[in-house]
Structure formats: C-alpha cells, structure tokens
PDB file of N, CA and C in Angstrom:
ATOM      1  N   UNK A 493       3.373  28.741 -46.022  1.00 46.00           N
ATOM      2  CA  UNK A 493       3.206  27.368 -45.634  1.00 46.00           C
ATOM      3  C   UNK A 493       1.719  27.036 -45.643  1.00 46.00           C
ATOM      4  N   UNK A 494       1.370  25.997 -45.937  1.00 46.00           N
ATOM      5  CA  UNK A 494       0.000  25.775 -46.485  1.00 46.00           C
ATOM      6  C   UNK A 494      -0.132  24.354 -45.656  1.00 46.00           C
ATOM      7  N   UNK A 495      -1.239  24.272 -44.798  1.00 51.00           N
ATOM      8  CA  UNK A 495      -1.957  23.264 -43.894  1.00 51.00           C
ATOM      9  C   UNK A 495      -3.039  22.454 -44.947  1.00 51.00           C
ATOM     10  N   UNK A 496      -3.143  22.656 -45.683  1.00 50.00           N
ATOM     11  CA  UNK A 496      -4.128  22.243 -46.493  1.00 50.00           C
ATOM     12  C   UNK A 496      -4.037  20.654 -46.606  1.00 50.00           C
ATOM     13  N   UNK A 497      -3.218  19.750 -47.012  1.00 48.00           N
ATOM     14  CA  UNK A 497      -2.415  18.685 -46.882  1.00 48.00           C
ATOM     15  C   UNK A 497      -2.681  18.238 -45.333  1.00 48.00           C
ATOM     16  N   UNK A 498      -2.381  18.814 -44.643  1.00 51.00           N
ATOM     17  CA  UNK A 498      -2.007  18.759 -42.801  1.00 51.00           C
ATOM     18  C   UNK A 498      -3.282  17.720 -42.505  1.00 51.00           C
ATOM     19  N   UNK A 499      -2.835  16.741 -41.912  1.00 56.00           N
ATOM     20  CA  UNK A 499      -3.611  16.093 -41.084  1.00 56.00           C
ATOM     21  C   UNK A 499      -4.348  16.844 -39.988  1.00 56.00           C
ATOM     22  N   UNK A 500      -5.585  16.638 -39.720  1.00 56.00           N
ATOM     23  CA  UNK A 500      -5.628  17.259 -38.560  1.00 56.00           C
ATOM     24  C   UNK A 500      -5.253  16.614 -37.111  1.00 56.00           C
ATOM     25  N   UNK A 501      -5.260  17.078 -36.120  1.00 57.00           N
ATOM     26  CA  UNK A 501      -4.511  16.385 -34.677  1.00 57.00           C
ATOM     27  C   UNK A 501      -5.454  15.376 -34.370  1.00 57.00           C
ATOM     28  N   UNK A 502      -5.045  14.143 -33.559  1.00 59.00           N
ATOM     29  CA  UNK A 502      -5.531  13.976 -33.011  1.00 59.00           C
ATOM     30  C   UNK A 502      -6.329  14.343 -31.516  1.00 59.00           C
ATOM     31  N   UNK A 503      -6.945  13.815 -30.876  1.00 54.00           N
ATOM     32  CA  UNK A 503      -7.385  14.447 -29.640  1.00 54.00           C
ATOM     33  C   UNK A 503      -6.472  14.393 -28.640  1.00 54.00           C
ATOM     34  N   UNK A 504      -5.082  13.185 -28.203  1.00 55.00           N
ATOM     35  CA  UNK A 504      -4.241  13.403 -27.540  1.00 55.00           C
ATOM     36  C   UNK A 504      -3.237  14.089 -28.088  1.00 55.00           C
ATOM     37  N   UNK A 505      -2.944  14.279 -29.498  1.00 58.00           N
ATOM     38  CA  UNK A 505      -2.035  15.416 -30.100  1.00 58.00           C
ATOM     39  C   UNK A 505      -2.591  17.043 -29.375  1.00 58.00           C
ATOM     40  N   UNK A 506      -3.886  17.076 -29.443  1.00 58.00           N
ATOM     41  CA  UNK A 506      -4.851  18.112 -29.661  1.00 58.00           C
ATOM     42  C   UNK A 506      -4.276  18.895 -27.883  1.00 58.00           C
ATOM     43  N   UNK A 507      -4.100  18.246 -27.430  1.00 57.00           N
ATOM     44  CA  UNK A 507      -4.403  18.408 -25.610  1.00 57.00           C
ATOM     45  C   UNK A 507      -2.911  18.250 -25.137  1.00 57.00           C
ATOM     46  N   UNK A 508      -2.137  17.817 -25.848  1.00 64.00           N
ATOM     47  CA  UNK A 508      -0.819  17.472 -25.465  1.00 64.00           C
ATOM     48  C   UNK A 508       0.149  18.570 -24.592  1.00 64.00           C
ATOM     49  N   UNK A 509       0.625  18.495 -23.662  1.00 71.00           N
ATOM     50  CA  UNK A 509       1.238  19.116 -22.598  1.00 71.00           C
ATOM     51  C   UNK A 509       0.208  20.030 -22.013  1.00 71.00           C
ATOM     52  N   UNK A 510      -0.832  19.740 -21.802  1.00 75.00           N
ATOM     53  CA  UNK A 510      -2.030  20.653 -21.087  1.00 75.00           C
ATOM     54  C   UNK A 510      -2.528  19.168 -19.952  1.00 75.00           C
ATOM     55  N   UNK A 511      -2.326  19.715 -19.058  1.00 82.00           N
ATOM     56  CA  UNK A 511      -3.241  19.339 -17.904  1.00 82.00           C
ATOM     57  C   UNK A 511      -4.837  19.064 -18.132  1.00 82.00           C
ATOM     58  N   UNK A 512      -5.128  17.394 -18.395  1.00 86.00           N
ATOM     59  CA  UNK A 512      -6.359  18.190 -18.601  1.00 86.00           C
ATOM     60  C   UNK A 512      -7.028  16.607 -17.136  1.00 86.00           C
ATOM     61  N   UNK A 513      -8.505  17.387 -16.343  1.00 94.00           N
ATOM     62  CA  UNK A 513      -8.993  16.583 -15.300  1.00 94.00           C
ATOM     63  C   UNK A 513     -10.479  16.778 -15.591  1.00 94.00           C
ATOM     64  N   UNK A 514     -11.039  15.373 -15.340  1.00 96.00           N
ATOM     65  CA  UNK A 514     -12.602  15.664 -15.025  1.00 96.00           C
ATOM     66  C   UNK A 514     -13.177  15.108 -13.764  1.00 96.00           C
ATOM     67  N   UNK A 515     -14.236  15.886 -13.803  1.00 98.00           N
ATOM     68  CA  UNK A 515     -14.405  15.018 -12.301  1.00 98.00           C
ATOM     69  C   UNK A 515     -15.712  14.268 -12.668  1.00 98.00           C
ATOM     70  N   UNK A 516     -15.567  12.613 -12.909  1.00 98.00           N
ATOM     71  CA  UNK A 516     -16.868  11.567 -13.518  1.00 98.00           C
ATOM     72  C   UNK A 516     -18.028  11.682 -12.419  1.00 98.00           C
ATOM     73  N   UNK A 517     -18.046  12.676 -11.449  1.00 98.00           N
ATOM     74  CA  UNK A 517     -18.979  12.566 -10.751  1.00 98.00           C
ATOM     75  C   UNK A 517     -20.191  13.674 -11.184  1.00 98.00           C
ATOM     76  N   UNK A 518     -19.281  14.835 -11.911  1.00 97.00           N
ATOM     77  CA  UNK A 518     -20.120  15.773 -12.231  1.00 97.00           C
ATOM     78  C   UNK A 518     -20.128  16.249 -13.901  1.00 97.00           C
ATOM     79  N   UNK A 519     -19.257  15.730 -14.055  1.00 98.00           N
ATOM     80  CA  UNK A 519     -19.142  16.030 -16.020  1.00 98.00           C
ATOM     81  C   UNK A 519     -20.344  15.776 -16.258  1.00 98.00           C
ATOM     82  N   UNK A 520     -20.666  16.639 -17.297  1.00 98.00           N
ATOM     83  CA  UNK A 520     -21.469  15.836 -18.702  1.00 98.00           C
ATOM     84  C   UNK A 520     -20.780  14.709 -19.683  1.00 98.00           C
ATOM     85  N   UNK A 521     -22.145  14.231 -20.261  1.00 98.00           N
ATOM     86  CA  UNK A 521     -21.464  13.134 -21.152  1.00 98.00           C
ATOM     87  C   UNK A 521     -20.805  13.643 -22.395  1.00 98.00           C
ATOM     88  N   UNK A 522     -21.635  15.002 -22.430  1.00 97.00           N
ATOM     89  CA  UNK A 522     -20.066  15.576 -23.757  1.00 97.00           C
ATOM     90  C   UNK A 522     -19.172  15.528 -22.886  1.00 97.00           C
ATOM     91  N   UNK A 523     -18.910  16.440 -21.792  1.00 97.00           N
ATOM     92  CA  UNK A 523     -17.888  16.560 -21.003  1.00 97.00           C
ATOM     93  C   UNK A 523     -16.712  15.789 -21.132  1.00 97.00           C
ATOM     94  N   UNK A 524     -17.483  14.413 -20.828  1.00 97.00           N
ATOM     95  CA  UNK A 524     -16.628  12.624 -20.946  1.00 97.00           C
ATOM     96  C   UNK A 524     -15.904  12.668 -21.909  1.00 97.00           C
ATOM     97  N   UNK A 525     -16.664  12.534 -22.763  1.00 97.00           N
ATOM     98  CA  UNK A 525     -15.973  12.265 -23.984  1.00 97.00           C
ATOM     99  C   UNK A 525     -15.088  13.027 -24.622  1.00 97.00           C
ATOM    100  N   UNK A 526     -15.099  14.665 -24.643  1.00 95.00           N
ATOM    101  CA  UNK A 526     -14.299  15.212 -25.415  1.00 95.00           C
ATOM    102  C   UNK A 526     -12.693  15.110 -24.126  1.00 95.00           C
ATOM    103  N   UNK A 527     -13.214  15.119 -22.742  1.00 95.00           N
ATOM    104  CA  UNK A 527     -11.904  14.967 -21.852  1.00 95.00           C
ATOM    105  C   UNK A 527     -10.878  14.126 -21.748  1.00 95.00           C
ATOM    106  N   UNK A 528     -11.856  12.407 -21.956  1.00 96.00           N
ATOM    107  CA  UNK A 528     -11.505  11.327 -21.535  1.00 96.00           C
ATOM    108  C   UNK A 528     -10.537  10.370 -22.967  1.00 96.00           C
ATOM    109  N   UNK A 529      -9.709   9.850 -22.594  1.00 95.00           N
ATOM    110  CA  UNK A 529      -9.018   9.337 -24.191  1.00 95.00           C
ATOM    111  C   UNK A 529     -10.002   7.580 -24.088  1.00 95.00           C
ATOM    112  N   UNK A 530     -10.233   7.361 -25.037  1.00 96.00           N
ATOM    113  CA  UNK A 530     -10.670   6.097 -25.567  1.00 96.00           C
ATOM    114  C   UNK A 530     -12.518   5.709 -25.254  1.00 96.00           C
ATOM    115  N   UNK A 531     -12.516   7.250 -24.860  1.00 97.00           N
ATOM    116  CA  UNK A 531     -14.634   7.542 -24.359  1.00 97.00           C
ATOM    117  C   UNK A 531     -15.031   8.387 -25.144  1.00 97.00           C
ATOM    118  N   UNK A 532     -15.537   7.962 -25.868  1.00 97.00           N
ATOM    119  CA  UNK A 532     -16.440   8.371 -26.956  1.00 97.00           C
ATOM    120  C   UNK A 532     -18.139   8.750 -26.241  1.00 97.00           C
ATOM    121  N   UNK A 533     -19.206   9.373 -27.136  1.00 97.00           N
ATOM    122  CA  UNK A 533     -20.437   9.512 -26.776  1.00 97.00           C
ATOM    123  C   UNK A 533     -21.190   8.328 -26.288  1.00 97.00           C
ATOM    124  N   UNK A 534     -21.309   6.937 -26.602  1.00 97.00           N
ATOM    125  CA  UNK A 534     -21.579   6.240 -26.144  1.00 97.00           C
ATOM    126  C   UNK A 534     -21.052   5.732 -24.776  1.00 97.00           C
ATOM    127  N   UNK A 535     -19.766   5.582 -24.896  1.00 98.00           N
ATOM    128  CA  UNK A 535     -19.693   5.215 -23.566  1.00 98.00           C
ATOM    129  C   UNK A 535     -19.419   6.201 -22.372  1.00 98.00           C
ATOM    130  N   UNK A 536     -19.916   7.569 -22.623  1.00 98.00           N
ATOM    131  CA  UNK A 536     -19.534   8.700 -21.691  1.00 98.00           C
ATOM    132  C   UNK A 536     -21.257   8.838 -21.355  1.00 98.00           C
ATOM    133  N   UNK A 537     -22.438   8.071 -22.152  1.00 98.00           N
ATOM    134  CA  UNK A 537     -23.829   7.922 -21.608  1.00 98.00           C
ATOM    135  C   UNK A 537     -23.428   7.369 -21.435  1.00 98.00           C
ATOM    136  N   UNK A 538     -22.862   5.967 -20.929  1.00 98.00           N
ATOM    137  CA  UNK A 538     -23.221   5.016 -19.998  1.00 98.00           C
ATOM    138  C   UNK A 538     -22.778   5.544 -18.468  1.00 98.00           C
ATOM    139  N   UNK A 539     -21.617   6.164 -18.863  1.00 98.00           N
ATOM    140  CA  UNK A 539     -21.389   6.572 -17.750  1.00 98.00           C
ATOM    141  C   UNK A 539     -21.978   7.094 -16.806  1.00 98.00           C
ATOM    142  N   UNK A 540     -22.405   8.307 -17.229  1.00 98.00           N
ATOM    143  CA  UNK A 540     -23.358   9.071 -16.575  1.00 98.00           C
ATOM    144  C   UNK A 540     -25.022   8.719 -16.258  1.00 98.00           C
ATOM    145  N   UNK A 541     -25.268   7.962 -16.866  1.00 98.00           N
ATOM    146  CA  UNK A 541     -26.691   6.539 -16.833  1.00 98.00           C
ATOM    147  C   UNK A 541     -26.322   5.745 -15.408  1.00 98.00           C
ATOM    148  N   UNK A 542     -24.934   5.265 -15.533  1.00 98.00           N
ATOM    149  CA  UNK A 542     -24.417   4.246 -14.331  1.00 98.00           C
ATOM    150  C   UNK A 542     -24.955   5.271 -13.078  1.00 98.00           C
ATOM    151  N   UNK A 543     -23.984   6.414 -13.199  1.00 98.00           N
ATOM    152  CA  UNK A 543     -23.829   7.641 -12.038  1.00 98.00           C
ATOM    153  C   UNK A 543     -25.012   8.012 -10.985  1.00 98.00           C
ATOM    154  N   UNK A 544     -26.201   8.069 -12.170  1.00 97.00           N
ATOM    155  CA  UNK A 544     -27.396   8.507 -12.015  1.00 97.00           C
ATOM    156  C   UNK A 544     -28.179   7.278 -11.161  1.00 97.00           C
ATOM    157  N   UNK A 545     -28.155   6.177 -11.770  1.00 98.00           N
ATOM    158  CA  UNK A 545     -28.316   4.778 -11.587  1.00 98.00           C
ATOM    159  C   UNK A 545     -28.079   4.671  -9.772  1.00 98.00           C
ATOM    160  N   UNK A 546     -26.964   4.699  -9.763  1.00 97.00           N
ATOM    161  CA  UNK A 546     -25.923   4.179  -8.491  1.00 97.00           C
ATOM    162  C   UNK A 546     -25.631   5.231  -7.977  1.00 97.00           C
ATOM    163  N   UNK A 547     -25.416   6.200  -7.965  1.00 97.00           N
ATOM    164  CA  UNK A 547     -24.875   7.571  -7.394  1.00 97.00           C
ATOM    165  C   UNK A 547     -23.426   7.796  -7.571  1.00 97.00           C
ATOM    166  N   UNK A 548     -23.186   9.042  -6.467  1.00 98.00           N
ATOM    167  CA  UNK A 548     -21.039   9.125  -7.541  1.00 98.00           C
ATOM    168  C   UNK A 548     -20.327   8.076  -7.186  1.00 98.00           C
ATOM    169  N   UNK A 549     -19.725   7.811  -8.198  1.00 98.00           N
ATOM    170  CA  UNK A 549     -18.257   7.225  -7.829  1.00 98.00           C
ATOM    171  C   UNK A 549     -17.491   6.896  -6.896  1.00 98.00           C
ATOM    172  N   UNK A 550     -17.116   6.044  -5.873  1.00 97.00           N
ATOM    173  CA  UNK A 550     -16.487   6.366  -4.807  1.00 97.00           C
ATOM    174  C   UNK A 550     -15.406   5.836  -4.936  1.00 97.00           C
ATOM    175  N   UNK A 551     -14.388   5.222  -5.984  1.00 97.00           N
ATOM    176  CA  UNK A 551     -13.386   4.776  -6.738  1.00 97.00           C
ATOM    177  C   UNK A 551     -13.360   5.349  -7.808  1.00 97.00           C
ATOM    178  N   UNK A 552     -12.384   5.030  -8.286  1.00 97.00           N
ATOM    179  CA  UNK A 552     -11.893   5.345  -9.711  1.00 97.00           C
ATOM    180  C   UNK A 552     -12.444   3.817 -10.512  1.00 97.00           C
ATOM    181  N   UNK A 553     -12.245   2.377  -9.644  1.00 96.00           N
ATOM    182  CA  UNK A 553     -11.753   1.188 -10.290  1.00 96.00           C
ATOM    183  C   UNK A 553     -13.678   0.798 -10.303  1.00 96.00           C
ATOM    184  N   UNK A 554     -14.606   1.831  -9.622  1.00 97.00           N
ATOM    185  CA  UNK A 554     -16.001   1.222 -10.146  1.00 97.00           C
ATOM    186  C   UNK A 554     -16.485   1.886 -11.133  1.00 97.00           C
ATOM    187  N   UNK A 555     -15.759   2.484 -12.023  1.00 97.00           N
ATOM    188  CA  UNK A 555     -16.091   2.856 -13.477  1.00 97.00           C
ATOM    189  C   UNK A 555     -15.869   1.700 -14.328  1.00 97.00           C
ATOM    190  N   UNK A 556     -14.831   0.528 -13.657  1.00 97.00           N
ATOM    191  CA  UNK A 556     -15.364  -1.049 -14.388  1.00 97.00           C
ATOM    192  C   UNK A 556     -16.628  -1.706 -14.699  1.00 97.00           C
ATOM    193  N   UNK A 557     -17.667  -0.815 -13.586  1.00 97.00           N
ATOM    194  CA  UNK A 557     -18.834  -1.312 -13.633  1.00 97.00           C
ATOM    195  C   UNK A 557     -19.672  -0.820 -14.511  1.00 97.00           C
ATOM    196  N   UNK A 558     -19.219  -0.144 -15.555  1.00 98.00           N
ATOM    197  CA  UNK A 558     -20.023   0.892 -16.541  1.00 98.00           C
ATOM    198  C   UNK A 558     -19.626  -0.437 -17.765  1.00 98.00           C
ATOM    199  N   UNK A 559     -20.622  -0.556 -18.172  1.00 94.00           N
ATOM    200  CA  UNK A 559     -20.668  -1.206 -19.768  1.00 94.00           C
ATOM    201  C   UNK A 559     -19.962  -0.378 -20.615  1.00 94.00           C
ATOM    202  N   UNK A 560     -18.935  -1.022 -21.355  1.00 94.00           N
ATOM    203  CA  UNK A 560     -18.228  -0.277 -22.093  1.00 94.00           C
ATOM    204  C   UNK A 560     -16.247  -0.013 -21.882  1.00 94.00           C
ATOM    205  N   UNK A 561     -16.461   0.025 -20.026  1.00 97.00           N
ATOM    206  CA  UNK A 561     -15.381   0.697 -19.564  1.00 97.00           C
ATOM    207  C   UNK A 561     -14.800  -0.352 -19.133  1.00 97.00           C
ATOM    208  N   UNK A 562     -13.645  -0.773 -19.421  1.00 96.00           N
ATOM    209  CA  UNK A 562     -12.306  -1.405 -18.885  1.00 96.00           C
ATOM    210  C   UNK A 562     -11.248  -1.387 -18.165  1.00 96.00           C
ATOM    211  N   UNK A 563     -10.390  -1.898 -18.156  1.00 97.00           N
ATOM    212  CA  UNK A 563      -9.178  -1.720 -17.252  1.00 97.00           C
ATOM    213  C   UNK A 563      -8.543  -0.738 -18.268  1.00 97.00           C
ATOM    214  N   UNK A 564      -8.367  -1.134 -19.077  1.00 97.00           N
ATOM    215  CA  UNK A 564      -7.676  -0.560 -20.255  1.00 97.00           C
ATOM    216  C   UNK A 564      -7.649   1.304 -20.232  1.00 97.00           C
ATOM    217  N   UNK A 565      -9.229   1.244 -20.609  1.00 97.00           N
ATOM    218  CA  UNK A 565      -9.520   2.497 -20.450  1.00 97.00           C
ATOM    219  C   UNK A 565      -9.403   3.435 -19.065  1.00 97.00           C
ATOM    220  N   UNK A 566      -9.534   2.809 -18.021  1.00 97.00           N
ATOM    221  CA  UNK A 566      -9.061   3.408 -16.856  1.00 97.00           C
ATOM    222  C   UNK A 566      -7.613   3.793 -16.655  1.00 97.00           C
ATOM    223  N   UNK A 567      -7.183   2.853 -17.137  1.00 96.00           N
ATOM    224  CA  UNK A 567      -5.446   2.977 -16.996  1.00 96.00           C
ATOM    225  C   UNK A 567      -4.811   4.089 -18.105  1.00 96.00           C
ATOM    226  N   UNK A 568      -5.591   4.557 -18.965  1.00 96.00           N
ATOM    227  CA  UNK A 568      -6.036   5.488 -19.717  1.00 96.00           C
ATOM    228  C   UNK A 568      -5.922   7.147 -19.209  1.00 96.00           C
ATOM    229  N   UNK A 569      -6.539   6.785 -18.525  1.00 96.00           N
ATOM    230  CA  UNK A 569      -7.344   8.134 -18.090  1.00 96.00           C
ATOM    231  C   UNK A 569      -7.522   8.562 -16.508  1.00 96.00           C
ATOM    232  N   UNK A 570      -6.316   7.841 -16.104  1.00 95.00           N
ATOM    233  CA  UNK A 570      -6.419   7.077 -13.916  1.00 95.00           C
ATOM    234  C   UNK A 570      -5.896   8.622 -14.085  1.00 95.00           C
ATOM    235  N   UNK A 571      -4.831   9.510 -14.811  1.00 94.00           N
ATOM    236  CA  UNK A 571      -4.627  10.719 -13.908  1.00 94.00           C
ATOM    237  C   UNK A 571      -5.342  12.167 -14.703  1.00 94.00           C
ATOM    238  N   UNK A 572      -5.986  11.815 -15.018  1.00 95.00           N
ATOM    239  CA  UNK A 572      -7.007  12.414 -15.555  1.00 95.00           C
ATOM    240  C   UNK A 572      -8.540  12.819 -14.791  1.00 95.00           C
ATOM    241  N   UNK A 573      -8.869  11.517 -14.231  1.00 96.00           N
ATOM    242  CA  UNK A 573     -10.075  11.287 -13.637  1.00 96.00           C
ATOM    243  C   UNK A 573     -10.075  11.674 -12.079  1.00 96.00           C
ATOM    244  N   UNK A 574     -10.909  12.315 -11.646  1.00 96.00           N
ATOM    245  CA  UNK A 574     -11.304  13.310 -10.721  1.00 96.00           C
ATOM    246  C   UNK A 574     -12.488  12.585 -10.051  1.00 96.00           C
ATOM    247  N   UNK A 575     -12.683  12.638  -8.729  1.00 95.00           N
ATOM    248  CA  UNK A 575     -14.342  12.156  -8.250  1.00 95.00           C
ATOM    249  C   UNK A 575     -14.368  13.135  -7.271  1.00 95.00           C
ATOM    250  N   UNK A 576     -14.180  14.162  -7.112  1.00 89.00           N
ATOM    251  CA  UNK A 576     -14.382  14.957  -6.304  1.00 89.00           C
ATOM    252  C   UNK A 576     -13.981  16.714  -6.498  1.00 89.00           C
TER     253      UNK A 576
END
C-alpha cells in the first residue's frame, strides 16, 4: 500500500481522539498554535504579547481581548484551554 497519493492529515485529523489541553497562561506561542485549532503563529503572538501586556488570564472569555481572537475561536478550543 503506497501513501504516496495520501493526503496528509489535517491538524484536527492529526490529534483526533487524543486529549489534547493548554494552559494560555503558560504556553509558548509555538505551544498556541500547534495545540489550539484555528491559532496559527500570528495569533498565538498576540496572545502571549496580550498575557505579558496584562498578566494571566483570569477567564477563558478575555482571550476576546486578544486581536485576532473571537467567539468563534474560543468556542473552538473552550475544552481545550487551560488557565491554570
């Protein structure tokens, strides 16, 4: 059988039935991004820019306040995301 043809996975294919958590208070911005679905390198620096900025997180719902980050994307990634 030959993969050659084979798409490769995506990143929620990639991770699929694995538990996966970060905690946005202490990740890196690779961290972010390779953990988080729809956070890419750019917006996993903002994140951590905000963090640094303002200090940790004390919600989940003030990662709205990061340029970039939405409802969308929170609702994304709400059991995923860790602040502690």
């Amino acid at each position: 059988m030959s993969f050659a043809n084979a798409s490769s996975p995506t990143k929620g294919e990639l991770y699929e039935g694995i538990e996966i958590t970060v905690n946005v208070n202490t990740a890196s911005a690779e961290e972010l991004a390779v953990m988080l679905v729809g956070v890419g390198a750019k917006k996993a620096g903002e994140i951590v820019k905000y963090r640094e900025a303002h200090g940790d997180f004390a919600s989940i719902q003030e990662l709205e306040n990061v340029k970039g980050i939405g409802q969308a994307t929170i609702e994304k990634n709400v059991e995923r995301i860790l602040l502690h």
